[in-house]
Coordinates of C-alpha atoms in Angstrom, one line a residue:
Chain A
M26 CA 102.8 -61.9 173.3
R27 CA 99.8 -64.2 173.7
S28 CA 101.4 -66.0 176.6
R29 CA 102.2 -62.6 178.2
I30 CA 98.6 -61.5 178.0
W31 CA 97.5 -64.9 179.3
R32 CA 99.8 -64.5 182.2
Y33 CA 98.2 -61.2 183.1
V34 CA 94.7 -62.6 182.7
R35 CA 95.5 -65.5 185.0
L36 CA 97.1 -63.1 187.5
Y37 CA 93.9 -61.0 187.5
G38 CA 91.9 -64.2 188.0
H39 CA 93.9 -64.8 191.2
F40 CA 93.3 -61.2 192.3
L41 CA 89.6 -61.8 191.9
A42 CA 89.5 -65.1 193.7
F43 CA 91.5 -63.6 196.7
S44 CA 89.3 -60.4 196.7
F45 CA 86.0 -62.3 196.8
S46 CA 87.2 -64.6 199.6
K47 CA 88.4 -61.5 201.6
G48 CA 85.2 -59.7 200.9
F49 CA 83.0 -62.5 202.3
E50 CA 85.3 -62.8 205.4
F51 CA 84.0 -59.4 206.6
R52 CA 80.3 -59.9 206.3
F53 CA 79.2 -56.7 208.0
D54 CA 81.4 -54.6 205.9
F55 CA 80.3 -56.5 202.8
Y56 CA 76.6 -55.7 203.3
M57 CA 77.1 -52.2 204.8
R58 CA 79.2 -51.2 201.8
I59 CA 76.3 -52.2 199.5
I60 CA 73.8 -50.2 201.6
M61 CA 76.3 -47.2 201.6
D62 CA 76.5 -47.2 197.8
L63 CA 72.7 -47.5 197.5
C64 CA 72.5 -44.4 199.7
Y65 CA 74.8 -42.6 197.4
Y66 CA 72.7 -43.6 194.4
A67 CA 69.5 -42.5 196.1
V68 CA 70.9 -39.1 197.0
A69 CA 72.1 -38.6 193.4
I70 CA 68.7 -39.4 192.0
A71 CA 66.8 -37.4 194.6
F72 CA 69.1 -34.4 193.9
Y73 CA 68.1 -34.4 190.2
R74 CA 64.5 -35.0 191.0
V75 CA 64.4 -31.9 193.2
L76 CA 66.2 -29.8 190.5
F77 CA 63.6 -30.9 187.9
L78 CA 60.8 -29.7 190.1
H79 CA 62.1 -26.2 189.3
T80 CA 63.3 -26.5 185.7
P81 CA 62.1 -28.2 182.5
N82 CA 65.6 -28.9 181.3
L83 CA 69.2 -28.9 182.4
G84 CA 72.1 -28.4 180.0
G85 CA 69.8 -29.3 177.1
W86 CA 68.4 -32.5 178.6
N87 CA 64.9 -33.1 180.1
E88 CA 64.5 -35.1 183.3
H89 CA 64.4 -38.5 181.6
Q90 CA 67.5 -37.8 179.6
A91 CA 69.3 -36.4 182.6
M92 CA 68.6 -39.6 184.4
V93 CA 70.4 -41.5 181.7
F94 CA 73.4 -39.2 182.4
V95 CA 73.0 -39.8 186.2
S96 CA 73.0 -43.6 185.6
A97 CA 76.2 -43.2 183.5
Y98 CA 78.0 -41.4 186.2
L99 CA 76.8 -43.9 188.8
I100 CA 78.1 -46.8 186.6
V101 CA 81.4 -45.0 186.2
D102 CA 81.6 -44.6 190.0
A103 CA 80.7 -48.2 190.6
I104 CA 83.4 -49.4 188.1
N105 CA 85.9 -47.3 189.9
M106 CA 84.8 -48.4 193.3
T107 CA 84.9 -52.0 192.2
V108 CA 88.1 -52.1 190.2
F109 CA 90.4 -49.3 191.2
T110 CA 89.6 -47.2 194.3
N111 CA 90.8 -49.7 197.0
N112 CA 94.2 -49.9 195.2
L113 CA 94.6 -46.1 194.8
W114 CA 93.6 -45.6 198.5
F115 CA 96.8 -47.4 199.6
M116 CA 99.1 -46.1 196.9
P117 CA 100.4 -43.1 198.9
Q118 CA 101.2 -45.4 201.8
L119 CA 103.1 -47.8 199.6
I120 CA 105.2 -45.0 198.2
N121 CA 105.8 -43.1 201.5
R122 CA 106.6 -46.2 203.6
G123 CA 108.8 -47.9 200.9
D124 CA 106.4 -50.8 200.6
L125 CA 106.4 -50.4 196.9
D126 CA 109.7 -52.4 196.9
Y127 CA 107.6 -55.5 197.2
Y128 CA 105.8 -54.8 193.9
L129 CA 108.8 -53.5 191.9
T130 CA 110.6 -56.9 192.3
R131 CA 107.7 -58.9 190.8
P132 CA 108.1 -60.2 187.2
V133 CA 105.0 -58.3 186.0
S134 CA 104.2 -54.6 185.4
S135 CA 104.3 -52.9 188.8
L136 CA 101.7 -50.3 187.7
F137 CA 99.3 -53.2 186.7
F138 CA 99.9 -54.9 190.1
V139 CA 99.4 -51.9 192.4
S140 CA 96.4 -50.6 190.3
L141 CA 94.4 -53.8 190.1
R142 CA 95.4 -56.2 192.9
D143 CA 92.4 -55.5 195.1
F144 CA 88.9 -56.0 193.5
A145 CA 86.1 -54.7 195.7
A146 CA 83.7 -57.7 195.6
N147 CA 81.0 -55.8 197.5
S148 CA 81.0 -52.9 195.1
F149 CA 80.5 -55.3 192.3
V150 CA 77.0 -55.9 193.6
N151 CA 76.5 -52.1 193.4
L152 CA 77.7 -52.1 189.8
L153 CA 74.7 -54.4 189.2
C154 CA 72.4 -51.9 191.0
A155 CA 73.8 -49.1 188.9
L156 CA 73.1 -51.1 185.8
G157 CA 69.5 -51.5 187.1
I158 CA 69.2 -47.7 187.4
F159 CA 70.4 -47.4 183.8
A160 CA 67.7 -49.9 182.6
W161 CA 65.1 -47.8 184.6
A162 CA 66.3 -44.5 183.1
V163 CA 66.3 -46.0 179.5
A164 CA 62.8 -47.4 179.9
R165 CA 61.6 -43.9 180.9
L166 CA 63.2 -42.3 177.8
G167 CA 60.1 -43.3 175.9
E168 CA 62.0 -44.2 172.7
P169 CA 63.7 -47.4 171.6
V170 CA 67.4 -47.6 172.0
S171 CA 69.3 -49.9 169.6
F172 CA 71.6 -52.6 170.9
A173 CA 74.5 -51.0 169.0
R174 CA 74.0 -47.7 170.7
T175 CA 73.7 -49.4 174.1
A176 CA 76.9 -51.4 173.5
L177 CA 78.7 -48.2 172.4
F178 CA 77.4 -46.4 175.5
F179 CA 78.9 -49.1 177.7
G180 CA 82.2 -49.0 175.8
L181 CA 82.5 -45.3 176.3
V182 CA 81.4 -45.5 180.0
G183 CA 84.3 -48.0 180.4
C184 CA 86.6 -45.4 178.8
G185 CA 85.2 -42.7 181.2
A186 CA 85.8 -44.9 184.2
F187 CA 89.4 -45.5 183.0
I188 CA 89.9 -41.7 182.4
F189 CA 88.8 -41.1 186.0
F190 CA 91.2 -43.7 187.3
T191 CA 94.1 -42.2 185.4
I192 CA 93.5 -38.8 186.8
N193 CA 93.1 -40.2 190.3
A194 CA 96.2 -42.3 190.0
M195 CA 98.3 -39.4 188.7
A196 CA 97.1 -37.2 191.6
N197 CA 98.1 -40.0 194.1
L198 CA 101.5 -40.4 192.4
L199 CA 102.3 -36.8 193.3
V200 CA 103.4 -38.2 196.7
F201 CA 106.6 -39.4 194.9
W202 CA 107.6 -35.7 195.3
T203 CA 105.5 -34.2 198.0
H204 CA 105.4 -37.2 200.5
A205 CA 102.0 -35.9 201.7
P206 CA 100.5 -38.6 204.0
N207 CA 97.3 -39.2 202.0
G208 CA 98.2 -38.1 198.5
F209 CA 95.9 -35.8 196.5
G210 CA 93.3 -38.4 195.5
E211 CA 90.8 -36.6 197.7
L212 CA 91.2 -33.5 195.4
V213 CA 90.2 -35.6 192.4
W214 CA 87.0 -36.7 194.1
T215 CA 86.3 -33.0 194.8
L216 CA 87.0 -32.1 191.1
G217 CA 84.9 -35.1 190.1
K218 CA 81.8 -33.0 191.0
F219 CA 82.3 -31.3 187.6
G220 CA 81.5 -34.7 186.1
E221 CA 78.4 -35.2 188.2
R222 CA 76.6 -32.4 186.2
P223 CA 75.8 -32.5 182.5
D224 CA 78.5 -31.0 180.3
G225 CA 75.8 -28.9 178.6
I226 CA 75.7 -26.5 181.5
Y227 CA 79.4 -25.5 181.1
R228 CA 80.3 -22.6 178.9
G229 CA 83.4 -20.8 177.5
F230 CA 86.8 -21.3 179.0
A231 CA 85.6 -23.6 181.7
R232 CA 84.0 -25.9 179.1
K233 CA 87.3 -26.2 177.2
V234 CA 89.2 -27.1 180.4
L235 CA 86.6 -29.7 181.3
L236 CA 86.6 -31.3 177.9
L237 CA 90.4 -31.3 177.3
V238 CA 92.6 -30.6 180.3
L239 CA 90.7 -32.0 183.3
P240 CA 88.2 -34.0 181.2
F241 CA 85.5 -34.6 183.9
G242 CA 83.0 -33.2 181.4
V243 CA 83.8 -36.1 179.1
I244 CA 83.6 -39.0 181.5
S245 CA 79.8 -39.5 181.8
S246 CA 78.2 -36.8 179.7
F247 CA 79.7 -38.0 176.3
P248 CA 78.5 -41.6 176.7
A249 CA 75.1 -40.3 177.6
R250 CA 75.1 -38.0 174.5
I251 CA 75.8 -41.0 172.3
L252 CA 72.9 -43.0 173.8
I253 CA 70.5 -40.1 173.7
D254 CA 71.4 -38.2 170.5
G255 CA 72.9 -41.1 168.5
F256 CA 76.4 -41.8 167.2
E257 CA 78.7 -38.9 166.4
W258 CA 82.3 -39.5 165.3
R259 CA 83.4 -36.3 167.0
I260 CA 82.3 -37.5 170.4
F261 CA 83.5 -41.0 169.9
L262 CA 87.0 -40.0 168.8
H263 CA 87.1 -37.4 171.6
V264 CA 86.5 -40.0 174.3
V265 CA 88.9 -42.6 172.8
G266 CA 91.6 -39.9 172.2
I267 CA 91.4 -38.6 175.8
T268 CA 91.5 -42.2 177.1
A269 CA 94.7 -43.0 175.2
L270 CA 96.3 -39.7 176.0
F271 CA 95.7 -40.0 179.8
F272 CA 96.8 -43.6 179.8
G273 CA 100.1 -42.5 178.2
L274 CA 100.4 -39.7 180.7
L275 CA 99.9 -42.1 183.6
V276 CA 102.5 -44.5 182.4
G277 CA 104.9 -41.5 181.9
V278 CA 104.2 -40.1 185.4
W279 CA 104.7 -43.6 186.9
R280 CA 108.0 -44.1 185.3
F281 CA 109.2 -40.6 186.1
G282 CA 108.0 -41.0 189.7
L283 CA 109.9 -44.2 190.2
R284 CA 113.1 -42.4 189.5
S285 CA 112.4 -40.3 192.6
Y286 CA 111.3 -43.3 194.7
S287 CA 113.8 -43.8 197.5
S288 CA 112.5 -47.2 198.6
A289 CA 112.5 -48.6 202.2
S290 CA 116.1 -49.8 202.2
S291 CA 117.7 -46.4 201.2
Chain B
M12 CA 88.9 -24.1 228.7
S13 CA 90.9 -26.5 230.8
G14 CA 94.7 -26.6 230.4
W15 CA 94.7 -30.0 228.7
A16 CA 92.0 -28.9 226.2
T17 CA 94.0 -25.8 225.3
Q18 CA 97.0 -28.0 224.7
V19 CA 95.0 -30.4 222.5
V20 CA 93.6 -27.5 220.4
S21 CA 97.1 -26.1 220.0
F22 CA 98.5 -29.5 219.1
E23 CA 95.8 -29.9 216.4
L24 CA 96.6 -26.5 214.9
R25 CA 100.3 -27.4 214.7
K26 CA 99.5 -30.8 213.2
V27 CA 97.4 -29.3 210.3
F28 CA 100.0 -26.6 209.5
T29 CA 102.7 -29.3 209.2
Y30 CA 101.5 -29.9 205.6
R31 CA 100.6 -26.3 204.7
F32 CA 100.8 -26.8 200.9
T33 CA 98.3 -29.7 201.1
F34 CA 96.1 -27.7 203.5
W35 CA 95.8 -24.7 201.2
V36 CA 95.5 -26.7 198.0
K37 CA 92.6 -28.6 199.4
Y38 CA 90.9 -25.4 200.6
F39 CA 91.2 -23.6 197.3
V40 CA 90.4 -26.5 195.1
G41 CA 87.3 -27.4 197.2
A42 CA 85.9 -23.9 197.3
I43 CA 86.6 -23.0 193.7
T44 CA 85.1 -26.3 192.4
E45 CA 81.9 -26.0 194.4
L46 CA 81.5 -22.3 193.4
T47 CA 82.2 -23.0 189.7
V48 CA 79.8 -26.0 189.6
A49 CA 77.1 -23.9 191.4
Y50 CA 77.7 -20.9 189.0
F51 CA 77.1 -23.0 185.9
L52 CA 74.3 -25.2 187.4
W53 CA 72.2 -22.4 188.8
G54 CA 73.0 -20.3 185.7
A55 CA 71.6 -23.1 183.5
I56 CA 68.5 -23.4 185.6
F57 CA 67.8 -19.7 185.7
A58 CA 68.3 -19.5 181.9
A59 CA 65.9 -22.5 181.4
T60 CA 63.2 -21.2 183.8
A61 CA 62.9 -17.7 182.5
G62 CA 59.2 -17.1 182.4
A63 CA 58.2 -20.5 183.9
P64 CA 55.5 -20.3 186.6
D65 CA 57.5 -22.3 189.1
S66 CA 60.4 -19.9 189.0
A67 CA 58.3 -16.9 190.0
P68 CA 58.7 -14.9 186.8
G69 CA 59.7 -11.3 187.2
S70 CA 61.3 -12.0 190.6
N71 CA 64.0 -14.2 189.2
R72 CA 64.0 -16.3 192.3
L73 CA 64.4 -20.0 192.9
G74 CA 63.3 -21.3 196.3
G75 CA 63.4 -17.7 197.5
Y76 CA 67.0 -17.1 196.2
T77 CA 68.2 -15.0 193.4
F78 CA 71.1 -16.3 191.3
H79 CA 73.7 -14.4 193.3
G80 CA 71.9 -15.4 196.5
L81 CA 72.3 -19.1 195.5
L82 CA 76.0 -18.5 194.9
Y83 CA 76.4 -17.0 198.4
Y84 CA 74.4 -20.0 199.7
T85 CA 77.0 -22.3 198.1
L86 CA 79.9 -20.2 199.4
F87 CA 78.6 -20.4 203.0
A88 CA 77.6 -24.1 202.5
T89 CA 81.1 -25.0 201.4
L90 CA 83.1 -23.0 204.0
G91 CA 80.5 -23.4 206.7
A92 CA 80.4 -27.2 206.3
N93 CA 84.2 -27.2 207.0
V94 CA 83.5 -25.5 210.3
V95 CA 80.7 -28.0 211.1
R96 CA 82.5 -31.1 209.9
T97 CA 86.1 -29.9 210.1
L98 CA 88.9 -31.1 207.8
D99 CA 88.8 -34.4 209.6
R100 CA 87.1 -37.1 207.5
G101 CA 86.4 -39.2 210.7
G102 CA 87.9 -42.5 211.6
E103 CA 90.1 -41.4 214.5
I104 CA 88.0 -43.0 217.2
S105 CA 87.4 -46.2 215.3
G106 CA 91.0 -46.3 214.2
E107 CA 92.2 -46.2 217.9
I108 CA 89.7 -48.9 218.8
Y109 CA 90.9 -51.2 216.0
Q110 CA 94.6 -50.6 216.6
G111 CA 94.3 -51.0 220.4
T112 CA 95.9 -47.5 220.9
L113 CA 92.7 -46.5 222.8
S114 CA 94.2 -48.3 225.8
R115 CA 96.6 -45.5 226.6
Y116 CA 93.7 -43.0 226.8
L117 CA 91.8 -45.2 229.2
V118 CA 94.5 -44.7 231.9
Y119 CA 94.8 -40.9 231.3
P120 CA 93.0 -38.5 233.7
V121 CA 91.0 -37.1 230.8
P122 CA 87.7 -38.3 229.5
Y123 CA 88.4 -39.8 226.0
L124 CA 85.4 -38.3 224.1
A125 CA 86.1 -34.9 225.7
Y126 CA 89.7 -35.2 224.5
R127 CA 88.5 -36.1 221.0
Y128 CA 86.1 -33.2 221.0
A129 CA 88.9 -30.8 222.0
A130 CA 90.9 -31.9 219.0
Y131 CA 87.8 -31.5 216.8
F132 CA 87.3 -28.0 218.1
G133 CA 90.9 -27.1 217.2
L134 CA 90.1 -28.1 213.6
Q135 CA 86.9 -26.1 213.7
L136 CA 88.9 -23.0 214.7
I137 CA 91.1 -23.4 211.6
S138 CA 88.0 -23.7 209.4
V139 CA 86.6 -20.5 210.9
G140 CA 89.8 -18.7 209.8
Q141 CA 89.4 -20.2 206.3
L142 CA 85.7 -19.1 206.2
L143 CA 86.5 -15.5 207.2
F144 CA 89.2 -15.3 204.6
G145 CA 86.9 -16.7 201.8
V146 CA 83.9 -14.6 202.7
S147 CA 86.0 -11.4 203.0
V148 CA 87.4 -12.0 199.5
A149 CA 83.9 -12.7 198.1
L150 CA 82.3 -9.7 199.7
A151 CA 85.2 -7.4 198.6
L152 CA 84.9 -8.7 195.0
F153 CA 81.1 -9.0 194.6
G154 CA 79.4 -7.1 197.4
V155 CA 76.2 -8.2 199.2
P156 CA 73.3 -9.1 196.9
A157 CA 70.1 -7.1 197.5
D158 CA 68.1 -10.1 198.6
L159 CA 70.4 -11.1 201.5
A160 CA 71.2 -9.3 204.7
I161 CA 74.8 -10.4 205.2
T162 CA 76.4 -8.3 208.0
P163 CA 79.3 -8.7 210.4
G164 CA 76.6 -9.6 213.0
S165 CA 75.1 -12.4 210.8
I166 CA 78.5 -13.8 210.1
A167 CA 79.3 -13.9 213.8
L168 CA 76.0 -15.6 214.5
G169 CA 76.6 -18.0 211.7
I170 CA 80.1 -18.9 213.1
F171 CA 78.7 -19.4 216.6
T172 CA 75.9 -21.6 215.2
A173 CA 78.3 -23.6 213.0
L174 CA 80.4 -24.3 216.0
L175 CA 77.3 -25.6 217.8
S176 CA 76.3 -27.6 214.7
G177 CA 79.9 -29.0 214.8
A178 CA 79.1 -30.4 218.3
L179 CA 76.1 -32.2 216.8
S180 CA 78.2 -33.5 213.9
F181 CA 80.9 -34.8 216.3
T182 CA 78.4 -36.6 218.6
L183 CA 76.5 -38.1 215.6
T184 CA 79.8 -39.4 214.1
A185 CA 81.0 -40.6 217.4
C186 CA 77.9 -42.8 217.8
L187 CA 78.7 -44.5 214.5
E188 CA 82.5 -44.7 215.2
L189 CA 82.0 -46.4 218.5
V190 CA 80.2 -49.2 216.8
A191 CA 83.8 -50.2 216.1
F192 CA 83.8 -51.9 219.5
W193 CA 81.6 -54.7 217.9
Q194 CA 82.1 -54.5 214.1
D195 CA 85.2 -54.9 211.9
T196 CA 84.6 -51.7 209.8
V197 CA 82.5 -48.6 210.4
W198 CA 83.8 -46.2 207.7
N199 CA 80.8 -47.0 205.5
L200 CA 78.4 -46.0 208.3
M201 CA 80.1 -42.6 208.4
A202 CA 80.0 -42.3 204.6
M203 CA 76.3 -43.0 204.7
L204 CA 75.8 -40.3 207.3
R205 CA 77.8 -37.9 205.0
F206 CA 75.7 -38.7 201.9
I207 CA 72.3 -38.4 203.6
G208 CA 73.4 -35.3 205.6
N209 CA 74.6 -33.6 202.5
L210 CA 71.2 -33.8 200.9
L211 CA 68.8 -33.6 203.9
G212 CA 70.9 -31.0 205.6
G213 CA 70.7 -28.6 202.8
L214 CA 74.3 -28.7 201.8
M215 CA 73.8 -29.8 198.2
I216 CA 70.7 -27.8 197.6
P217 CA 68.6 -25.4 199.8
I218 CA 65.9 -27.1 201.7
S219 CA 63.4 -24.5 200.4
L220 CA 63.7 -26.2 197.0
F221 CA 62.4 -29.5 198.4
P222 CA 58.7 -30.3 197.9
E223 CA 56.4 -29.5 200.8
W224 CA 56.4 -33.1 202.1
G225 CA 60.2 -33.2 201.9
R226 CA 60.5 -30.1 204.0
S227 CA 58.1 -31.5 206.6
F228 CA 60.1 -34.7 206.8
V229 CA 63.5 -33.2 207.2
A230 CA 62.3 -31.0 210.0
F231 CA 61.9 -34.1 212.2
T232 CA 65.6 -35.1 211.6
P233 CA 68.8 -33.6 213.0
F234 CA 70.1 -32.9 209.5
P235 CA 68.8 -29.3 208.9
Y236 CA 70.5 -28.3 212.1
L237 CA 73.9 -29.5 210.7
F238 CA 74.1 -27.2 207.7
S239 CA 70.9 -25.4 206.7
F240 CA 70.5 -23.6 210.1
P241 CA 74.0 -22.1 210.2
I242 CA 73.9 -21.2 206.5
R243 CA 70.7 -19.3 207.0
C244 CA 72.3 -17.5 209.9
F245 CA 75.2 -16.5 207.8
L246 CA 72.8 -15.2 205.1
G247 CA 71.0 -13.1 207.7
Q248 CA 67.7 -15.1 207.3
V249 CA 67.3 -16.0 211.0
G250 CA 65.9 -13.5 213.4
G251 CA 66.4 -13.4 217.2
A252 CA 63.3 -15.4 218.3
E253 CA 63.6 -17.8 215.5
W254 CA 67.3 -18.4 216.3
F255 CA 66.5 -19.3 219.9
R256 CA 63.7 -21.7 218.8
E257 CA 65.9 -23.5 216.3
A258 CA 69.0 -23.4 218.6
S259 CA 66.8 -25.1 221.3
V260 CA 66.1 -27.9 218.8
L261 CA 69.8 -28.1 218.0
A262 CA 70.6 -28.3 221.7
F263 CA 68.1 -31.1 222.1
W264 CA 69.8 -33.1 219.3
I265 CA 73.3 -32.5 220.8
L266 CA 72.1 -33.7 224.2
A267 CA 70.3 -36.7 222.7
T268 CA 73.3 -37.8 220.5
S269 CA 75.8 -37.1 223.4
G270 CA 73.7 -39.3 225.6
A271 CA 73.7 -42.0 223.0
A272 CA 77.5 -41.7 222.5
A273 CA 78.1 -41.9 226.2
F274 CA 75.9 -45.0 226.5
I275 CA 77.6 -46.8 223.5
W276 CA 81.0 -45.8 225.0
R277 CA 80.1 -47.4 228.4
R278 CA 78.9 -50.6 226.7
G279 CA 81.8 -50.7 224.3
T280 CA 84.6 -50.3 226.8
R281 CA 83.2 -53.4 228.6
V282 CA 83.9 -55.5 225.6
Y283 CA 87.1 -53.7 224.5
S284 CA 90.3 -55.6 224.5
G285 CA 93.5 -53.7 223.7
V286 CA 97.1 -55.0 223.7
G287 CA 99.7 -53.0 225.5
I288 CA 99.6 -49.3 226.3

């Protein structure tokens, strides 16, 4: 078991080395992608600054607390852009063109390979910027935040990023059956807008859907709640439970989809 | 419209409808998501600001809009933005430069950028159909809020303005895509334009909610003419004289960006090297 894990760690090390060398090969793209993500962060912050010109609170949070939430969703976005997005972008093409054959014959998990082989080195710089925004938002909170709460926040943000990845991956895997040229990943980015607003604004049936079925309300809001309001078992277990459930679903959809995969040679 | 342009428009229509399921799923999910988020967001803000001085107590308005007015703003922003920007995410021009497939257009008796615009216009027409469908459903279900003057005339003016704004969106994007003659990737430039345009163009939030200095600043950029101007036309907020004044500024930006795109095209084709036809 240990050697198996070590094999995956070494493999991921090779992915990283290759991705960094590739990232530095296209200098213009490298720097422009950093500037692009900084634009995205600036727009997100400006949007909330404008909203708070007209309201004292939003979904139960004041401006300083809402900025912690904003930093959480920017970190989730940066993790996804760094670790997963490049890979998911090409997943529909791999399936439609039959290029998946190449990965299915490797002696490692094919889902691991196609999900993690490309690490966006330039977005990694933006992950550091997103962490800087988090530090700024916490400093503005005006109250001390313990190390344990911060560590838990980052653990749950990691879960949130993984939940977003699983939803996005499952949407892309629909091409096993539909053969749509670009998959349905774009729809997930559209639905992701639910997660860019605090969960406290949602009420009734929509809230239940966003916390359980399409858990965009969990991804960034719940980690922010833990940091702002303190530890709550209910929130902690909810995030961990949804993460485990959606990982299981993704593995199931992947295996089921492979049965419908016709490959390039058929 | 020239014969070739009609053919290009017709071809684009057929291409989109090849994947009808994807087309309609994207339309409904996009519109429903935006409206649901707006419903809860503005609902939460109106609930929190009841009685606050900034929200103009008694009038229940935010930036000049009632709650229902803001929902209609979001509806026209979402569907109108599809007319302006079309379903195309960009990347066609730069893709052809990178892949060398641009070569075949260089020997055709049709100006390349005009050909691309015809294809773009075809997609705009599809989005107009979607807009009319969505707006008809909304008006039939919820009626017209008292603070807005949405009429068939305002919708027609809004569509015409959105088509003009689409020309600006096309030329702005073309300027960035043509950078592909010199650089390895340009999609991030287009993404930046999209992010900045969404906020400064009034797509994410009405410009009337910006602070005074913000409103003054965006007036000097082309962004309000991309989204805010057509949205206000749809909502019946732009009168005749005001429309001509703002449309003149929009025309200026279209001419300026088309001139820039033509200049970049001329310089770019000098350094272009394509393999085969």
